[in-house]
CSV table of C-alpha atoms and ligand atoms in Angstrom, one decimal:
chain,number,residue,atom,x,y,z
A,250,UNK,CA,38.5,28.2,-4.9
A,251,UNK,CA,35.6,30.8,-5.0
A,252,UNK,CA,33.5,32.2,-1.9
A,253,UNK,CA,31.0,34.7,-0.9
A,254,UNK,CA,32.7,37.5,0.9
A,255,UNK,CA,31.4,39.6,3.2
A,256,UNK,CA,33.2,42.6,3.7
A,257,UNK,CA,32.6,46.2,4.9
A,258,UNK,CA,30.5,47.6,4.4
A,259,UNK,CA,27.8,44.6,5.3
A,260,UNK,CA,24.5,43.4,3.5
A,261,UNK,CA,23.4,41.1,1.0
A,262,UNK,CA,23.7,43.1,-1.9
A,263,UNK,CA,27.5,43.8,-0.8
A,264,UNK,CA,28.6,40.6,-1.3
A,265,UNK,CA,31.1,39.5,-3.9
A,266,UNK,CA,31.9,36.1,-5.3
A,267,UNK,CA,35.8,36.1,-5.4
A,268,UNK,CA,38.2,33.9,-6.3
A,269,UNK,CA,40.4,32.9,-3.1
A,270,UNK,CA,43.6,31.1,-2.7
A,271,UNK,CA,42.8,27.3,-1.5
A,272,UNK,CA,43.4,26.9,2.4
A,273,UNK,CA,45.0,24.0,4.1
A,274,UNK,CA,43.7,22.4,7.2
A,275,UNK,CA,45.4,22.8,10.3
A,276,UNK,CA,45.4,20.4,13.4
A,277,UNK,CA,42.1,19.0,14.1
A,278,UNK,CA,40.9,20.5,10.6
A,279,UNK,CA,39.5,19.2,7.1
A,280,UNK,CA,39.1,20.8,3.7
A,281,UNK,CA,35.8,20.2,2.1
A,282,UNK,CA,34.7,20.8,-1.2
A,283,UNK,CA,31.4,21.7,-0.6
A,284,UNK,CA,28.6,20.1,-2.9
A,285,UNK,CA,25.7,21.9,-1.6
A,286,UNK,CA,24.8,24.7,1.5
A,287,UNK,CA,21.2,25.3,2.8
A,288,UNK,CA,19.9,28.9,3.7
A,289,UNK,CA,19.0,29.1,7.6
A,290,UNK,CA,17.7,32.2,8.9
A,291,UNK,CA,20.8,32.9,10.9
A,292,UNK,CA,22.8,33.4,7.4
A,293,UNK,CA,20.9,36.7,6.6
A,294,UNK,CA,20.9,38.1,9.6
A,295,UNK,CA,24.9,37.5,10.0
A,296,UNK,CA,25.6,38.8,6.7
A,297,UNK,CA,23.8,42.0,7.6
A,298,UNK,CA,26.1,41.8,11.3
A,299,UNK,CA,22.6,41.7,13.0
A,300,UNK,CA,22.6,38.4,14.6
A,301,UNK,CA,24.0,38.1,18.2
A,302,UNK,CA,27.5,36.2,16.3
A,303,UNK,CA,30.1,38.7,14.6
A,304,UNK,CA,32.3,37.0,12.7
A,305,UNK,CA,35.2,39.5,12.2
A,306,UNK,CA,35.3,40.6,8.4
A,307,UNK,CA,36.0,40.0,5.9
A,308,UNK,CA,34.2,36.3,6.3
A,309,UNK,CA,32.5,33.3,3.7
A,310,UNK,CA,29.2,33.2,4.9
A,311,UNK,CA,27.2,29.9,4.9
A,312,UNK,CA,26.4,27.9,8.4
A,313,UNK,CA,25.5,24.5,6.7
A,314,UNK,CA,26.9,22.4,4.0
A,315,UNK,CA,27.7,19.1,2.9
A,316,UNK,CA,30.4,17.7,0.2
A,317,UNK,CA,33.6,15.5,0.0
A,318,UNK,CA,36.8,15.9,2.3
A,319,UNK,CA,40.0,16.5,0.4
A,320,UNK,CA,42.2,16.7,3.1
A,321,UNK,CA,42.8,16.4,6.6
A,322,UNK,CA,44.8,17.9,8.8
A,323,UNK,CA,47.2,16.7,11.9
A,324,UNK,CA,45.0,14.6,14.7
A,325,UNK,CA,42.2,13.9,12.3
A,326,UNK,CA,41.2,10.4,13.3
A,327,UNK,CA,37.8,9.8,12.3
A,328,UNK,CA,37.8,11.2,9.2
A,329,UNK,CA,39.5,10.7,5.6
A,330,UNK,CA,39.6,12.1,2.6
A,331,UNK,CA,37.1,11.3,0.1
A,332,UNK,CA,34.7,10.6,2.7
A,333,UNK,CA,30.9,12.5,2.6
A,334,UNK,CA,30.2,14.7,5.6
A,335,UNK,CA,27.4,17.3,6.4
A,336,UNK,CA,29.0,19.6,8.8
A,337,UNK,CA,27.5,23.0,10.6
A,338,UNK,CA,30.2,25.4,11.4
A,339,UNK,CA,28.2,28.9,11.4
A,340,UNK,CA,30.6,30.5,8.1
A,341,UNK,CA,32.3,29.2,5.3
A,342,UNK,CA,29.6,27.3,3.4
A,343,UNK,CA,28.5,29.6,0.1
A,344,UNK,CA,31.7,28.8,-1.5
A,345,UNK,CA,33.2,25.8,-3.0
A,346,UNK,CA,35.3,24.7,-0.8
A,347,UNK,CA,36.1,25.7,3.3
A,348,UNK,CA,38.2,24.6,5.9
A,349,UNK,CA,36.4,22.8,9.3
A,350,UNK,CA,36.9,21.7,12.3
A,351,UNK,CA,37.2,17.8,12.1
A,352,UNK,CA,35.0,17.6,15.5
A,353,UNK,CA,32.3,19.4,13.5
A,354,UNK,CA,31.9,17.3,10.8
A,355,UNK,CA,29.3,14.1,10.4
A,356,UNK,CA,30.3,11.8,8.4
A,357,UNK,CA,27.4,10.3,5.9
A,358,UNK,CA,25.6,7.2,5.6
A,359,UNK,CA,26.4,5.3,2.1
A,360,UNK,CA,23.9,6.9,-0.1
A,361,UNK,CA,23.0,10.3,1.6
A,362,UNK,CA,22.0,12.7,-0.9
A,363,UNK,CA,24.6,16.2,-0.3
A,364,UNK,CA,21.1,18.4,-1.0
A,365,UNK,CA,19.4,16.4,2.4
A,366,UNK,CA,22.8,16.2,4.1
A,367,UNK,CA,23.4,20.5,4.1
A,368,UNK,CA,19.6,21.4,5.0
A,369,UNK,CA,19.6,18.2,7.7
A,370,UNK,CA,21.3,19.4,11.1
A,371,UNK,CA,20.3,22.9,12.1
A,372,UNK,CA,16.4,22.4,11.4
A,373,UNK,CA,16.0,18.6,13.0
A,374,UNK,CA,18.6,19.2,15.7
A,375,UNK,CA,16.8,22.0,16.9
A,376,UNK,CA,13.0,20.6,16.7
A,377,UNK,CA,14.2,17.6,18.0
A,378,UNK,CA,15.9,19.1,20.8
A,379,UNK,CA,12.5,21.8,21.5
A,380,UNK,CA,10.2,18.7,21.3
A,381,UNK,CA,11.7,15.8,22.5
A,382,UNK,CA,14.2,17.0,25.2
A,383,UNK,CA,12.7,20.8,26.3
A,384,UNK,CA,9.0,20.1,26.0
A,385,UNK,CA,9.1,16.3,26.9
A,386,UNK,CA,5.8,16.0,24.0
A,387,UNK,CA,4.0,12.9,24.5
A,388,UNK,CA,2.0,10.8,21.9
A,389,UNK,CA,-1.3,12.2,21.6
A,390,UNK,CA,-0.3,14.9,22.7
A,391,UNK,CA,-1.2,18.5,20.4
A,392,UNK,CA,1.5,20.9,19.2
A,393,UNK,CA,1.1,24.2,17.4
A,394,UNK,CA,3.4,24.8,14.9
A,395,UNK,CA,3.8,28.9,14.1
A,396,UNK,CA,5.5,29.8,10.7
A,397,UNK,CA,5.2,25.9,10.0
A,398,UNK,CA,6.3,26.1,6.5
A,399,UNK,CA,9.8,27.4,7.4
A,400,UNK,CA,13.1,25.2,7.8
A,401,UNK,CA,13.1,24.8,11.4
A,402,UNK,CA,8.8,24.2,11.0
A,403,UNK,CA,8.5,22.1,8.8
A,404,UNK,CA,11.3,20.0,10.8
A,405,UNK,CA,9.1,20.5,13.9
A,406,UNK,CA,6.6,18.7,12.0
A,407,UNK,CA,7.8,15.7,10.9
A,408,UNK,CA,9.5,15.4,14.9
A,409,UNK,CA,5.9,16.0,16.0
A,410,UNK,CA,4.4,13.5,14.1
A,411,UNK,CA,7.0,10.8,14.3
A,412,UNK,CA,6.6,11.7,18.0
A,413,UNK,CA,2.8,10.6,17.7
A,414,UNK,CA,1.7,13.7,18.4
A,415,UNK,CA,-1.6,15.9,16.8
A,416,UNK,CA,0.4,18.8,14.8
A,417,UNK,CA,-2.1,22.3,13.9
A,418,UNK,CA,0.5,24.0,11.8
A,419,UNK,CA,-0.1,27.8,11.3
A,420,UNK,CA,1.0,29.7,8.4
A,421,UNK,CA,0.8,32.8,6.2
A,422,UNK,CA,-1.2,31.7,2.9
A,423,UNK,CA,-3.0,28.4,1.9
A,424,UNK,CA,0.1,27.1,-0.2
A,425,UNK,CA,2.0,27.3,2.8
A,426,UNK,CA,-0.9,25.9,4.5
A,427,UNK,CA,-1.3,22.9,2.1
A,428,UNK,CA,2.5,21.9,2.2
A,429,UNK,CA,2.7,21.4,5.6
A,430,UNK,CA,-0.6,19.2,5.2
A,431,UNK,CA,1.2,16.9,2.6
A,432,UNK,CA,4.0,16.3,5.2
A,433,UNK,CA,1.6,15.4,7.8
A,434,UNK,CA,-0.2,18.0,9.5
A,435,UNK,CA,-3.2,16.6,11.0
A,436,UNK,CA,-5.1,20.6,10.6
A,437,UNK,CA,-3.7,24.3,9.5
A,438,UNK,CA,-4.4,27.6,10.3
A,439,UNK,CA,-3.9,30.4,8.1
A,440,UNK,CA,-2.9,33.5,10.1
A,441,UNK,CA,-2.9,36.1,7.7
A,442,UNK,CA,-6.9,35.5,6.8
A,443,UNK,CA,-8.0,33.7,10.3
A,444,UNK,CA,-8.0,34.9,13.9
A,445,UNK,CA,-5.3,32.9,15.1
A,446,UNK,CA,-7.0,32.0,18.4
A,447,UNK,CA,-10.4,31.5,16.7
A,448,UNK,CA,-9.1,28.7,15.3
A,449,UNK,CA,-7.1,27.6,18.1
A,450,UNK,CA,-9.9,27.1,20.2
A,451,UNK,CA,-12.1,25.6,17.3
A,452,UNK,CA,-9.4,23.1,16.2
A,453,UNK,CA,-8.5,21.9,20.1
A,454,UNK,CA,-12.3,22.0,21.4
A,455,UNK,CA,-11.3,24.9,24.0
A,456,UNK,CA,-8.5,23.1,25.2
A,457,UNK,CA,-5.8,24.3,23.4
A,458,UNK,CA,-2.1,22.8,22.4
A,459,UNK,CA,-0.3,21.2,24.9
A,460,UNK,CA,3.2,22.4,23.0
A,461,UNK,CA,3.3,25.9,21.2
A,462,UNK,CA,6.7,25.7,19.1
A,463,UNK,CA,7.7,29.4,17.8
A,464,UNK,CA,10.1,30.3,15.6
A,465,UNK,CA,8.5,33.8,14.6
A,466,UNK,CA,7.6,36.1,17.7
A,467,UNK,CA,6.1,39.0,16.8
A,468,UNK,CA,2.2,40.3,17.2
A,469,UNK,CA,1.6,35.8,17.0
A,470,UNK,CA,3.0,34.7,20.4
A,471,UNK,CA,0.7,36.9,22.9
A,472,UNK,CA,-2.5,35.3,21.6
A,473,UNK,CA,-1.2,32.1,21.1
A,474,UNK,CA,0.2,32.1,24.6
A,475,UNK,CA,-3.2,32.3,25.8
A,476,UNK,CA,-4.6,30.0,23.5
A,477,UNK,CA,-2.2,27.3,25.2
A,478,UNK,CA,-3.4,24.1,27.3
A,479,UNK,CA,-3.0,24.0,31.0
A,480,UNK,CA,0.4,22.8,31.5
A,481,UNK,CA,1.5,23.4,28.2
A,482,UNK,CA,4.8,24.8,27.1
A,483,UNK,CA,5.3,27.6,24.8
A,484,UNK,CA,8.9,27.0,22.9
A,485,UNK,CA,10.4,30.1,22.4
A,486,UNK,CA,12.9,28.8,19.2
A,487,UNK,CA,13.1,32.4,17.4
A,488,UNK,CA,12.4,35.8,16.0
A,489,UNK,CA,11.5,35.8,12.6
A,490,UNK,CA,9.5,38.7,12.7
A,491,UNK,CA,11.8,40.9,13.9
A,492,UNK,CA,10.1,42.1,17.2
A,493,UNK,CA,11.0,40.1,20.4
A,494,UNK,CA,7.5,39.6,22.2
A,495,UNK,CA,6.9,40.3,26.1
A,496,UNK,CA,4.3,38.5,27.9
A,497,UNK,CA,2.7,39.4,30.6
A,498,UNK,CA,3.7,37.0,33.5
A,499,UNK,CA,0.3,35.9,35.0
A,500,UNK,CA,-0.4,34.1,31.7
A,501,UNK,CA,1.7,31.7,32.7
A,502,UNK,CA,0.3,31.1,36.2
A,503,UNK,CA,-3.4,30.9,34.9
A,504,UNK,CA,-2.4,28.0,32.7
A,505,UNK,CA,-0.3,26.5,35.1
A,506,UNK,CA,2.2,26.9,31.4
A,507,UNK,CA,5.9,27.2,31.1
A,508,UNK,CA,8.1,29.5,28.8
A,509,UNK,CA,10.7,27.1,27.7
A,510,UNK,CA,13.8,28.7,25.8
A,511,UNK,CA,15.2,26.7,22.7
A,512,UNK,CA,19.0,27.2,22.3
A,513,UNK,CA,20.3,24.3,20.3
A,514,UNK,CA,23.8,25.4,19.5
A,515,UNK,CA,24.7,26.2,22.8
A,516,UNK,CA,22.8,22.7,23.9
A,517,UNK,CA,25.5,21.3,21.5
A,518,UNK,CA,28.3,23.1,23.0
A,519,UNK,CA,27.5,21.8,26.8
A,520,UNK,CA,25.9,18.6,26.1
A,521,UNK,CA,28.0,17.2,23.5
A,522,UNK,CA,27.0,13.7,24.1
A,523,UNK,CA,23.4,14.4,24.9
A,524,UNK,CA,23.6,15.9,21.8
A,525,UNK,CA,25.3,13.3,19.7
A,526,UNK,CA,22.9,10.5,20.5
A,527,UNK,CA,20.0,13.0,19.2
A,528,UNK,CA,22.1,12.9,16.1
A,529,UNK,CA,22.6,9.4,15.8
A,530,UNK,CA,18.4,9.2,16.8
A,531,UNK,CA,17.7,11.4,13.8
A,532,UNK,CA,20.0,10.1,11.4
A,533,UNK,CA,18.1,6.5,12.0
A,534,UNK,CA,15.0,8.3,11.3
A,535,UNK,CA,16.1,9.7,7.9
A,536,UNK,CA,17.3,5.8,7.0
A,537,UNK,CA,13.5,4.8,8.0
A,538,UNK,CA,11.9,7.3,6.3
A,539,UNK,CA,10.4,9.5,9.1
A,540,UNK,CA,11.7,12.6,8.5
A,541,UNK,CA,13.3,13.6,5.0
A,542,UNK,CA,14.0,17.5,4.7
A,543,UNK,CA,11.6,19.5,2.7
A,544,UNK,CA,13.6,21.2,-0.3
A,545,UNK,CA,11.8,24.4,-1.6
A,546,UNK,CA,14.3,24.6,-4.8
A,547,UNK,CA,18.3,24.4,-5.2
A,548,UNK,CA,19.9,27.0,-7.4
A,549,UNK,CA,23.6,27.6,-8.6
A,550,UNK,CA,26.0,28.5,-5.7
A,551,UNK,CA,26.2,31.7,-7.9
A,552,UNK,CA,22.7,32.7,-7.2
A,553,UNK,CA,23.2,33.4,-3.3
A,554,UNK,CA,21.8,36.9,-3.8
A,555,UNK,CA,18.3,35.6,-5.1
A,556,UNK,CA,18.0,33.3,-2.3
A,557,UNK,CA,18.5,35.3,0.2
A,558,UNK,CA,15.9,37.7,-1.4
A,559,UNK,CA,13.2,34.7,-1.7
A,560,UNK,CA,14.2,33.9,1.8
A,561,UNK,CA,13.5,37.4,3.3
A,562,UNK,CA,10.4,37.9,1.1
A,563,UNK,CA,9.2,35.0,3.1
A,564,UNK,CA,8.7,33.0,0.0
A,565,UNK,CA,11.0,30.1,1.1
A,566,UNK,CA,8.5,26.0,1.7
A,567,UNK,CA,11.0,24.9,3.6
A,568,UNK,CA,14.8,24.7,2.9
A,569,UNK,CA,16.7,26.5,0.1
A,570,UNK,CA,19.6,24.8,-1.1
A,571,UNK,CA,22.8,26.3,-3.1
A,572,UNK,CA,24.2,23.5,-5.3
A,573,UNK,CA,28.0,24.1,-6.9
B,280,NAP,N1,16.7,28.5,19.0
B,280,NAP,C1,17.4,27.8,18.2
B,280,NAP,O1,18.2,27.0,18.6
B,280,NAP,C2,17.3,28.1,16.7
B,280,NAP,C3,17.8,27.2,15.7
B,280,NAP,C4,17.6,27.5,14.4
B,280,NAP,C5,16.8,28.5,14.0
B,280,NAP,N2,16.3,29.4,14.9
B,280,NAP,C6,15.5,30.5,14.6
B,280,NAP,O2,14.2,30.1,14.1
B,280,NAP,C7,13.7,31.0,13.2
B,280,NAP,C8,13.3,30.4,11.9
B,280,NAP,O3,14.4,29.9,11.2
B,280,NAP,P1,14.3,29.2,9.8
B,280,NAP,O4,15.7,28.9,9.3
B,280,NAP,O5,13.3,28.1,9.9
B,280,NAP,O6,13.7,30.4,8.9
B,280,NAP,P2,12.6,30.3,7.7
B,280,NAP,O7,12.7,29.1,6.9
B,280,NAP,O8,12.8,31.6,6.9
B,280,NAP,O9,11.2,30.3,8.4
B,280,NAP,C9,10.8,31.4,9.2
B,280,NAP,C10,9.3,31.6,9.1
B,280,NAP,O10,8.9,32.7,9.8
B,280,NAP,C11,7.8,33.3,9.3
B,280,NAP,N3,7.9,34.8,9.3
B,280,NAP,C12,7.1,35.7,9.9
B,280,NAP,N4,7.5,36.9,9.7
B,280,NAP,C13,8.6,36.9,9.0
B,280,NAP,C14,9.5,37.8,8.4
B,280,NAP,N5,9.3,39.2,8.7
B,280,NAP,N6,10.6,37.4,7.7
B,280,NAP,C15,10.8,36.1,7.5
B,280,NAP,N7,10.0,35.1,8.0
B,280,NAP,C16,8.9,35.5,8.7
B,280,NAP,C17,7.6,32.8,7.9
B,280,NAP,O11,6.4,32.0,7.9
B,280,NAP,P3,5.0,32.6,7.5
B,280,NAP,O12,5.2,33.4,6.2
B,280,NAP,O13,4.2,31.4,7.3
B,280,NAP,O14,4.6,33.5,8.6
B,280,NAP,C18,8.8,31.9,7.7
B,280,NAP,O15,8.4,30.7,7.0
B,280,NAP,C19,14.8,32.1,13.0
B,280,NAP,O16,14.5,33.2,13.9
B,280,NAP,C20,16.1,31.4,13.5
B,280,NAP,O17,17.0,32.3,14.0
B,280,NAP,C21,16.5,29.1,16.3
């Protein structure tokens, strides 16, 4: 098999693509060989040890994938080989093949395509989970989507919509702007050349959005926290920008607003059967159509390096897909 290694010292451009032997699954394990992996913010920040989980080195990078199991190992029940599985285990997935935890594993519906199935879990589990479960939205209700055009926003979206929900999406140019329009956003905002709460206010009639979902932080999140509806709730989902905001606390008792945390992995982790009925829920969708995962381009396995750098040149619509 051949991986990605990340080794020391860290960093995109330190990464090799080496040829490694092929391992076996132990109990409870499977070996995939991986069709394609999606790009998810998470994967450059790991590979340059910044995010908050340290794999120790040397590891394969590569959080989400999808491909064909080839064998299983002891205690394996609900899987076998030859069977099509998407499967998020955090590392492992910019290679062409890995060893997983069985438990992690989903197997696919007849007819899944691999390059939906590896950019599926982490962007709908997590809108799903801010939307649906944290923010309780309501139909009719409006949501403002920051750095819309990503993975995780253009999945928040689609949730929003299917949701019956009024989605603003903001973004940082007007192609951006127009994509998230063709997959159902009812008005945008460009933020790089509009006054973000300008055209808050403008779009909601001086109401503002019920639901602020944020994925980016930065100099965004004051002003649209006090752009937000009274009794809204602001989903704080990530950092993108780098810079972790700070609010000033009577914001939030003027609106009569909430600051609602997002954490979906660790949602997964204690709430496995909460979360496996979202799974199920969003799976369904996908069969009817209501979601389907926005693919900016897929490019050979080989080309991880140019992904990441169209990824952290904030050029990605959407998901980025590695193919083998
Ligand atoms: N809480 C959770 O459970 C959870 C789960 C998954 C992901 N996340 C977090 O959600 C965030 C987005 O993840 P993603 O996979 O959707 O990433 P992504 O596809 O790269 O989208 C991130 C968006 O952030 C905006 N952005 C603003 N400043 C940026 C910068 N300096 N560098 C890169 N992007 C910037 C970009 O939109 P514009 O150019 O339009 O501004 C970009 O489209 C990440 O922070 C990730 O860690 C959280």
């Amino acid at each position: 098999m051949h991986a990605w290694l990340c080794e020391n010292p860290v960093g995109v451009d330190a990464l090799t693509w080496k040829e490694l032997p092929t391992p076996s699954p132990k109990a409870g394990e499977v070996l995939i060989e991986i069709k394609a992996a999606s790009l998810n913010f998470p994967d450059l920040l790991i590979v340059q040890n910044k995010y908050q989980m340290k794999p120790p080195l040397p590891f394969v990078p590569g959080s989400e994938y999808a491909g064909v199991v080839q064998a299983v190992g002891d205690g394996v029940s609900h899987l076998k080989v030859g069977q099509h599985v998407a499967c998020l285990s955090g590392t492992g997935g910019f290679g062409t093949h890995t060893v997983a935890p069985a438990a992690l594993c989903l197997p696919l519906p007849d007819g899944f395509p691999f390059v939906d199935a590896a950019a599926f879990i982490m962007i709908y589990a997590t809108s799903y989970h801010a939307l649906v479960d944290r923010a309780q939205l309501k139909a009719g209700e409006t949501v403002l989507v920051l750095g819309a055009a990503g993975g995780v926003g253009t999945a928040a979206i689609q949730i929003a919509k299917a949701c019956g929900a009024r989605v603003i999406a903001a973004a940082s140019n007007d192609e951006k702007c127009a994509l998230c329009q063709s997959i159902g956003a009812d008005a945008t905002i460009n933020y790089t050349r509009e006054n973000l709460r300008e055209a808050v206010k403008t779009l909601t009639a001086g109401k503002g959005p019920d639901v602020i979902y944020d994925p980016v932080g930065g100099d965004f999140a004051e002003p649209a926290f006090r752009s937000i509806a009274w009794r809204g709730r602001y989903l704080v989902v990530g950092f993108a920008a780098g810079p972790i905001p700070a609010l000033p606390f009577n914001l939030a008792l003027l609106k009569g607003a909430s600051i609602v945390g997002v954490f979906w992995g660790e949602f997964a982790k204690r709430e496995p059967q909460a979360n496996a009925a979202m799974m199920k829920e969003l799976a369904q969708w996908y069969g009817q159509g209501k979601i389907k995962p926005v693919i900016d381009s897929t490019l050979p396995m080989a080309e991880l390096k140019a992904a990441f750098a169209h990824m952290g040149s904030r050029g990605v619509k959407g998901k980025l897909v590695l193919v083998n």
